[in-house]
PDB file of C-alpha atoms in Angstrom:
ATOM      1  CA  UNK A 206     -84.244  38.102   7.355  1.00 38.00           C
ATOM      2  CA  UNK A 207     -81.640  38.700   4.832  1.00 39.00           C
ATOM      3  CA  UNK A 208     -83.074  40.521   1.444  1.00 47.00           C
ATOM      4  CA  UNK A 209     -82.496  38.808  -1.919  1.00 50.00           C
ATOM      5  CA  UNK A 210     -79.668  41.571  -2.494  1.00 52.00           C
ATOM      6  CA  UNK A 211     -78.046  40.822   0.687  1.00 52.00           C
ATOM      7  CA  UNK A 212     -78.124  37.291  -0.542  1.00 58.00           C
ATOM      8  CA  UNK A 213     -76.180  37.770  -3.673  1.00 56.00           C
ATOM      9  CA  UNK A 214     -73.544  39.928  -1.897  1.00 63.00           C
ATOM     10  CA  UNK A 215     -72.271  37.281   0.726  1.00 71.00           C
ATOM     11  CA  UNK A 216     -72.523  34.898  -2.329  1.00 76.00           C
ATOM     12  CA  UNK A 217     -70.334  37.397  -4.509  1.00 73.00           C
ATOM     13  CA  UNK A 218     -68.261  37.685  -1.469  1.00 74.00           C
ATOM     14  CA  UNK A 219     -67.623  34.193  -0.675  1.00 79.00           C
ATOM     15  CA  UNK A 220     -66.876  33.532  -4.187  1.00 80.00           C
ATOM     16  CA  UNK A 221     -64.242  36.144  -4.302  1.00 78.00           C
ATOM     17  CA  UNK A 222     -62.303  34.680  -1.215  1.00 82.00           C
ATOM     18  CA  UNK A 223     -62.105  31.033  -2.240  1.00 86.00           C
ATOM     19  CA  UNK A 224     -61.349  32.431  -5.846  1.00 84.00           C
ATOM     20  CA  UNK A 225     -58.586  35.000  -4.549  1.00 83.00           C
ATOM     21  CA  UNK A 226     -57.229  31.823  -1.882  1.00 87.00           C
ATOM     22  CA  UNK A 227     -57.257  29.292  -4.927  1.00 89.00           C
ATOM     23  CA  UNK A 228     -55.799  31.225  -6.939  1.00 87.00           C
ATOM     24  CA  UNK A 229     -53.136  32.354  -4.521  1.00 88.00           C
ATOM     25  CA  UNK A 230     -52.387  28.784  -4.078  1.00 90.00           C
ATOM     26  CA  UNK A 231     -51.699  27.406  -7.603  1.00 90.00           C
ATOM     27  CA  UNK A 232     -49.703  30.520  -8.373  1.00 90.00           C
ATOM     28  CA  UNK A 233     -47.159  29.331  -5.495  1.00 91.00           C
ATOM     29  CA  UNK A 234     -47.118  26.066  -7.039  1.00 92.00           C
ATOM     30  CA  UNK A 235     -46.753  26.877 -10.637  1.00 90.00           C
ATOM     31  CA  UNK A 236     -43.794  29.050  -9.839  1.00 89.00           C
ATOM     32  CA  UNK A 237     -41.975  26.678  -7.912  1.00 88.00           C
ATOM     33  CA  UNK A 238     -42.533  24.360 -10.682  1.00 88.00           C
ATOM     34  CA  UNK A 239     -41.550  27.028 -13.524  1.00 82.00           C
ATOM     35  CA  UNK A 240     -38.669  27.398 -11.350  1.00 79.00           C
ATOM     36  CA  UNK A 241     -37.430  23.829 -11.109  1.00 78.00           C
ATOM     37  CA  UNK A 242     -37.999  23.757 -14.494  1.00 75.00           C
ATOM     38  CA  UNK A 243     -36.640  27.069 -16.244  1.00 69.00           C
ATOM     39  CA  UNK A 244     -39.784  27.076 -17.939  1.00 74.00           C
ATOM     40  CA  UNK A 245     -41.205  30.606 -19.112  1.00 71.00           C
ATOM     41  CA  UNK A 246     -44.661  29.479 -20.187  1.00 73.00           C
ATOM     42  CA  UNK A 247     -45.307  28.113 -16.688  1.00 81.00           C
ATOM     43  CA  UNK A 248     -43.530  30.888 -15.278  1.00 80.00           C
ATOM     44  CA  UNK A 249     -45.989  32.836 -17.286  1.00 79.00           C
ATOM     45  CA  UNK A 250     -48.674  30.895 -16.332  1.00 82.00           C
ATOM     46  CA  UNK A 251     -47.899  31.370 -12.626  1.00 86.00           C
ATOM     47  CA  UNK A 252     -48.392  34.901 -13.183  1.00 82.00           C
ATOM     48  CA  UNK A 253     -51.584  34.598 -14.687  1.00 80.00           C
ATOM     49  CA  UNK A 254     -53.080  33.098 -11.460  1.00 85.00           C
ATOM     50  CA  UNK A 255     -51.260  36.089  -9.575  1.00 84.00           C
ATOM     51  CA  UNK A 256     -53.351  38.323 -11.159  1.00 81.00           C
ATOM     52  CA  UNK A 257     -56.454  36.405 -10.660  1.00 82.00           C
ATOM     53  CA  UNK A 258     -55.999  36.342  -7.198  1.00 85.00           C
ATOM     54  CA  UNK A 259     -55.181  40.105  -7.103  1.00 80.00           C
ATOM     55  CA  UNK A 260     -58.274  40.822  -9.104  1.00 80.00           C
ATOM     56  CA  UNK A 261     -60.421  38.558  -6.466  1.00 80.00           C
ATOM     57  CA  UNK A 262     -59.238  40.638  -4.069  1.00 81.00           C
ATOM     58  CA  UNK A 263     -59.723  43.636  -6.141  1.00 79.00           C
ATOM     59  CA  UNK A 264     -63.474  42.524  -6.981  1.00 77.00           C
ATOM     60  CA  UNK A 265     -63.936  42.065  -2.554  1.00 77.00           C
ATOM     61  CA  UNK A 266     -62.799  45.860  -1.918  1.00 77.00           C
ATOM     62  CA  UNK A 267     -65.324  47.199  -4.779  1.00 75.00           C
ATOM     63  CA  UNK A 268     -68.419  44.904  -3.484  1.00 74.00           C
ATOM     64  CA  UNK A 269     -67.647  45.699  -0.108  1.00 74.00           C
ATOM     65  CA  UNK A 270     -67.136  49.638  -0.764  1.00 73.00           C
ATOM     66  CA  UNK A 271     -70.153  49.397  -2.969  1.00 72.00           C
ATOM     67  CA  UNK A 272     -72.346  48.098  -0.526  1.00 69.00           C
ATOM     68  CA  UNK A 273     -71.159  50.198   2.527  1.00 70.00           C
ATOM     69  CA  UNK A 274     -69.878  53.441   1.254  1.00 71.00           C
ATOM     70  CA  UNK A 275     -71.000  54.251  -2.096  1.00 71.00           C
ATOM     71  CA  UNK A 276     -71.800  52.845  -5.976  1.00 67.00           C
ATOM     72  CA  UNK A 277     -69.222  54.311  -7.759  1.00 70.00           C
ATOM     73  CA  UNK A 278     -66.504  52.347  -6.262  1.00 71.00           C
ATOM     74  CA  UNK A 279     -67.704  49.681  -8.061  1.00 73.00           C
ATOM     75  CA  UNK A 280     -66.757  50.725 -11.419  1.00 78.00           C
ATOM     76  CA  UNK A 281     -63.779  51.943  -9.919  1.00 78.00           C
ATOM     77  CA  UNK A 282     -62.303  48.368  -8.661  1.00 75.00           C
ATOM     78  CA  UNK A 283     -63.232  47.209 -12.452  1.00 78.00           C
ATOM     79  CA  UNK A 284     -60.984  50.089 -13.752  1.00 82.00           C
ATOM     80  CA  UNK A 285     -57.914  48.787 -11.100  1.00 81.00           C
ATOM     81  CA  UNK A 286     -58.686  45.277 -11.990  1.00 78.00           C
ATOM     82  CA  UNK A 287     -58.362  45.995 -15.840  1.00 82.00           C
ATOM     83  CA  UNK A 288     -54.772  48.105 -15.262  1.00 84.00           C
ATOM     84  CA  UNK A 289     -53.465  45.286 -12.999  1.00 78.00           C
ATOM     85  CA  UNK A 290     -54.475  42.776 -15.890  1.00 77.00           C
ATOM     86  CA  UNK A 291     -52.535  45.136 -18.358  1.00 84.00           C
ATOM     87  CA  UNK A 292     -49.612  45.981 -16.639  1.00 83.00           C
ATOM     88  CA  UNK A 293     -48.849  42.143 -15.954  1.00 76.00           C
ATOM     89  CA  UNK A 294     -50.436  41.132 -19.624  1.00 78.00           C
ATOM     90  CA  UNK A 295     -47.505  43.587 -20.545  1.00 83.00           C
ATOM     91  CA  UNK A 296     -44.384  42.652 -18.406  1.00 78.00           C
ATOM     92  CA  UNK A 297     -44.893  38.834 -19.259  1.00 73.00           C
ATOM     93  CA  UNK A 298     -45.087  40.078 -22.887  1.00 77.00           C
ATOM     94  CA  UNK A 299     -42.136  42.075 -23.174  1.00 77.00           C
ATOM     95  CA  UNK A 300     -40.115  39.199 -20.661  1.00 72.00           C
ATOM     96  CA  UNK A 301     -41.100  36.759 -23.852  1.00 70.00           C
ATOM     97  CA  UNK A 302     -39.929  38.732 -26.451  1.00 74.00           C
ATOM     98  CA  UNK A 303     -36.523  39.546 -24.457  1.00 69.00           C
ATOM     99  CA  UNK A 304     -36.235  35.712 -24.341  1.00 66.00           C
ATOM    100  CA  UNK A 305     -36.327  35.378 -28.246  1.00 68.00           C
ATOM    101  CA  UNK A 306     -32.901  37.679 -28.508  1.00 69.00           C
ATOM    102  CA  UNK A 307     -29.669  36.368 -27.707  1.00 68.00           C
ATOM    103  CA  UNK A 308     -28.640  38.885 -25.038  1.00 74.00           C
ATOM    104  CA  UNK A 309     -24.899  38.283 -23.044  1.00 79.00           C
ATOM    105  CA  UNK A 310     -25.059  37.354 -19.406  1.00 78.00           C
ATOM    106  CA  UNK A 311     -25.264  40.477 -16.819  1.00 80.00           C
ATOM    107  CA  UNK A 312     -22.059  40.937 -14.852  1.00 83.00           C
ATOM    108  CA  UNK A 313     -23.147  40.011 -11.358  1.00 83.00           C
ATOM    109  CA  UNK A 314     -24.244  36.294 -13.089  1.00 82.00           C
ATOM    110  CA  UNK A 315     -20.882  35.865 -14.645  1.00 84.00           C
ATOM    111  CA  UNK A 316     -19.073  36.550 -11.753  1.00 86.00           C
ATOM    112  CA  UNK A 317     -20.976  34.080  -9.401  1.00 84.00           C
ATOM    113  CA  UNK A 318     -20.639  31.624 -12.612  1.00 85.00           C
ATOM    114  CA  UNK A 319     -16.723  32.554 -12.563  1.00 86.00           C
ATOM    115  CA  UNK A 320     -16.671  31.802  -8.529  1.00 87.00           C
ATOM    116  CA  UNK A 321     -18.802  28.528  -8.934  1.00 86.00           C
ATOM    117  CA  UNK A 322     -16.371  27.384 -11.302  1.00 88.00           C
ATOM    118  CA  UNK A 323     -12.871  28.376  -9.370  1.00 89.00           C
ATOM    119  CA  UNK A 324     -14.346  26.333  -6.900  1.00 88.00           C
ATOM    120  CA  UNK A 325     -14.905  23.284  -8.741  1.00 88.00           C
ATOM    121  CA  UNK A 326     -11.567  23.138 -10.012  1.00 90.00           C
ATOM    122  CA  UNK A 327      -9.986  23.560  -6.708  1.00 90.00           C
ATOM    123  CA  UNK A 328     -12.210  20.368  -5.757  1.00 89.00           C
ATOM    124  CA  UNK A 329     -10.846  18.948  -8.895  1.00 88.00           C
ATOM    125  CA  UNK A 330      -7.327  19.466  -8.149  1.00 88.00           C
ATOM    126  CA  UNK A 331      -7.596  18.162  -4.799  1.00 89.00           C
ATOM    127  CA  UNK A 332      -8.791  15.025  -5.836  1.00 87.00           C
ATOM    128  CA  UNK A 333      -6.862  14.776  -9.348  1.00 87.00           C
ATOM    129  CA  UNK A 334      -2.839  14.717  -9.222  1.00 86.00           C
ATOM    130  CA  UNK A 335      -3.140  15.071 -13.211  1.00 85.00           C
ATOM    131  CA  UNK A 336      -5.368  17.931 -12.983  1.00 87.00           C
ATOM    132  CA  UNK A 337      -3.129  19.110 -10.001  1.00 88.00           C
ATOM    133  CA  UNK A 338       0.210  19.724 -11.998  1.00 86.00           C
ATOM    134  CA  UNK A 339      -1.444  21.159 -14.505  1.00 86.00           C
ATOM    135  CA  UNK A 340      -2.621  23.980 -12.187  1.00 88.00           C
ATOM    136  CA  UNK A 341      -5.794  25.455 -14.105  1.00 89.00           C
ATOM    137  CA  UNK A 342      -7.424  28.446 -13.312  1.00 90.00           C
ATOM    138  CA  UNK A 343     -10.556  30.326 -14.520  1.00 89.00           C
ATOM    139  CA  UNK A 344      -9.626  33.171 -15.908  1.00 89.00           C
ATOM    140  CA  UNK A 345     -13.033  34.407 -17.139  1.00 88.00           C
ATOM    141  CA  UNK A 346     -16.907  33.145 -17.867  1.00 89.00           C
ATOM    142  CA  UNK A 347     -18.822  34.475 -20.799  1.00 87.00           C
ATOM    143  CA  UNK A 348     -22.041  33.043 -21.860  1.00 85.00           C
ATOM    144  CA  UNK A 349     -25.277  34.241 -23.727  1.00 84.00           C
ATOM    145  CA  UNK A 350     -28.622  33.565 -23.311  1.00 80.00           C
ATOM    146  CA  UNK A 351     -30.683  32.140 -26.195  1.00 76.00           C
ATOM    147  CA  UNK A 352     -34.671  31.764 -24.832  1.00 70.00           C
ATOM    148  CA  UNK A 353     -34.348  29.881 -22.043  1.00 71.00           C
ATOM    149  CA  UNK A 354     -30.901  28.039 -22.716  1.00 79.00           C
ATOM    150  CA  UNK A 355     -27.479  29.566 -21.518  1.00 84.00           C
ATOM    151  CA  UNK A 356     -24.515  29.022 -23.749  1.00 88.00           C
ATOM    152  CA  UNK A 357     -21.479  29.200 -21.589  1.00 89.00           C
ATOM    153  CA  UNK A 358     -17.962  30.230 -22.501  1.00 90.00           C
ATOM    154  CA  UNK A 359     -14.873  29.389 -19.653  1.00 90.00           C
ATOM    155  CA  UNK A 360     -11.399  31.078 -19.986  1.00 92.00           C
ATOM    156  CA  UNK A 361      -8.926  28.418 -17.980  1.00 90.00           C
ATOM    157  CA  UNK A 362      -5.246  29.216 -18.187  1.00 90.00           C
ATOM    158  CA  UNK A 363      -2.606  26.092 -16.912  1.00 89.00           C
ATOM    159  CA  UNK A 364       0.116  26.965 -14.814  1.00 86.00           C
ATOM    160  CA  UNK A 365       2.211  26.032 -17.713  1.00 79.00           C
ATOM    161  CA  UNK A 366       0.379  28.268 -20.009  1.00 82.00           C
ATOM    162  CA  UNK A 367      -1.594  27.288 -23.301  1.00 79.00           C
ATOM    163  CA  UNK A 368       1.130  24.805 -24.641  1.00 81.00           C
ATOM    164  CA  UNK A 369       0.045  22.778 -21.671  1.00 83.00           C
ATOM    165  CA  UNK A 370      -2.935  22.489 -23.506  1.00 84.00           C
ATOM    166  CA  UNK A 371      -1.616  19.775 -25.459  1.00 85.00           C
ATOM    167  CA  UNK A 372      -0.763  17.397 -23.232  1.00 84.00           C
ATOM    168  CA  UNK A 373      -4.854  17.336 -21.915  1.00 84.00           C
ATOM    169  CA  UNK A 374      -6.806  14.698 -23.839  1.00 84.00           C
ATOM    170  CA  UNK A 375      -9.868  15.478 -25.812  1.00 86.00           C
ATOM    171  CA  UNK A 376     -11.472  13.077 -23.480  1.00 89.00           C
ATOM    172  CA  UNK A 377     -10.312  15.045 -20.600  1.00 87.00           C
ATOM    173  CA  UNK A 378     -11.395  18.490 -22.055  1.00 88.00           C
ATOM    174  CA  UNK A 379     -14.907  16.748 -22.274  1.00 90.00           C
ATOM    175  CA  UNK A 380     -15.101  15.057 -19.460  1.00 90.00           C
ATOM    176  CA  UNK A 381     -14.367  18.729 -17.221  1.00 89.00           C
ATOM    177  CA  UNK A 382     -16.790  20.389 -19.566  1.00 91.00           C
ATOM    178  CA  UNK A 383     -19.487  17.844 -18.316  1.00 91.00           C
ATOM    179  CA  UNK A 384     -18.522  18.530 -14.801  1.00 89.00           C
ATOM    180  CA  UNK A 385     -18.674  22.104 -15.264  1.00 88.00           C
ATOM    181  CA  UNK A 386     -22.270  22.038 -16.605  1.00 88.00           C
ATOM    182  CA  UNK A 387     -23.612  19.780 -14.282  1.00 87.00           C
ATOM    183  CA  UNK A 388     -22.169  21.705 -11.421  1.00 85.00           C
ATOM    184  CA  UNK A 389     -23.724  25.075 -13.050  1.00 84.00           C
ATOM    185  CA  UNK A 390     -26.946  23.459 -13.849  1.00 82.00           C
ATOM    186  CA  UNK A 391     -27.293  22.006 -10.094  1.00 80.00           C
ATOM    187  CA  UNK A 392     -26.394  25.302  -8.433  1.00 71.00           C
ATOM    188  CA  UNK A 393     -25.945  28.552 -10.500  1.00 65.00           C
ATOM    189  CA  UNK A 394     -27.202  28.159 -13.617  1.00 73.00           C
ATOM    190  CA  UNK A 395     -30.096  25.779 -13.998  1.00 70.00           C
ATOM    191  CA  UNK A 396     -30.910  26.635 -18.117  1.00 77.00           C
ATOM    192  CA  UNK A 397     -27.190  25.985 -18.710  1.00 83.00           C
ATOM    193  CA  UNK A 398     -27.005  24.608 -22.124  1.00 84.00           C
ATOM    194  CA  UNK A 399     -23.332  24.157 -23.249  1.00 88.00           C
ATOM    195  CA  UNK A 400     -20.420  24.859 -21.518  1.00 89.00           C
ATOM    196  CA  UNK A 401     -17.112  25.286 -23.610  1.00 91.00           C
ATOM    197  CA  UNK A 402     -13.478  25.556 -22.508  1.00 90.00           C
ATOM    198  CA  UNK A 403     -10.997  27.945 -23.767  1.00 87.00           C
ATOM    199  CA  UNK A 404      -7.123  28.297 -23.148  1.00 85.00           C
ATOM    200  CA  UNK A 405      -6.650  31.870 -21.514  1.00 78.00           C
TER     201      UNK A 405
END
């Protein structure tokens, strides 16, 4: 027969394993989510369920070591659990307050942003005879981050050079700056706010 101890180990365990595999679970879901969405709080949220599931597991080695090898590992697990909590509790914080300052794109993400946009225009110009003559080509991105949103700033020069400029509508300045967001939102840049075009 099992004793009344034994009983409310295999319960503690069980609980910990469908805890730690729940937990597991939504975390995958809620970041795929956060993802799509560019959303910190879910992102954050996400997180929080990482940790639970680590802790779960956390909880498993100390009832385990408790029970088979000796009591102090018990309090030991708690001490692990409570760092883990911490460390994450502080990464998520300090990834929220980064969010709140305006801070200019890395390097690496304006270049692919720079590459993602030469290629749309040589799409463009394949398929536009106006575009075509007027030869543009991206010079340079720059963009800043505000919270989630990404301000973006595109240097095109015109085969002409900038008194080209002035034959291109304001219509068909606003038209490619639609393009060019929607192309950086659906591939490189999903929290791209605001794209704006300047003559290089």
């Amino acid at each position: 027969a099992v004793s009344e101890e034994g009983r409310i180990g295999l319960i503690a365990v069980g609980t910990c394993v469908v805890t730690m595999l729940g937990k597991e679970g939504l975390f995958q879901v809620t970041r795929r989510i956060a993802e799509r969405l560019n959303s910190n709080v879910l992102m954050a949220n996400a997180w929080h369920h990482r940790s639970d599931a680590l802790s779960s597991c956390l909880v498993l080695a100390g009832l385990v070591g408790r029970t088979f090898v000796h009591g102090a590992l018990d309090p030991v697990a708690g001490a692990v659990v409570a760092g883990i909590v911490l460390r994450m509790s502080l990464a998520i914080g300090k990834r929220a307050v980064l969010e709140l300052l305006d801070r200019q794109l890395p390097d690496a993400e304006r270049e692919a942003l720079a590459s993602a946009a030469r290629g749309f225009l040589e799409e463009l110009c394949a398929l536009d005879g106006e575009w075509r003559r007027h030869g543009p080509r991206v010079q340079s991105v720059g963009g800043r981050r505000a919270g989630p949103e990404v301000f973006l700033q595109v240097r095109v020069k015109l085969a002409g050079g900038a008194d080209v400029w002035r034959d291109v509508s304001a219509q068909q300045l606003q038209a490619l700056e639609g393009d060019l967001l929607r192309r950086f939102r659906a591939a490189d840049c999903p929290g791209a706010a605001d794209v704006r075009i300047v003559a290089a």
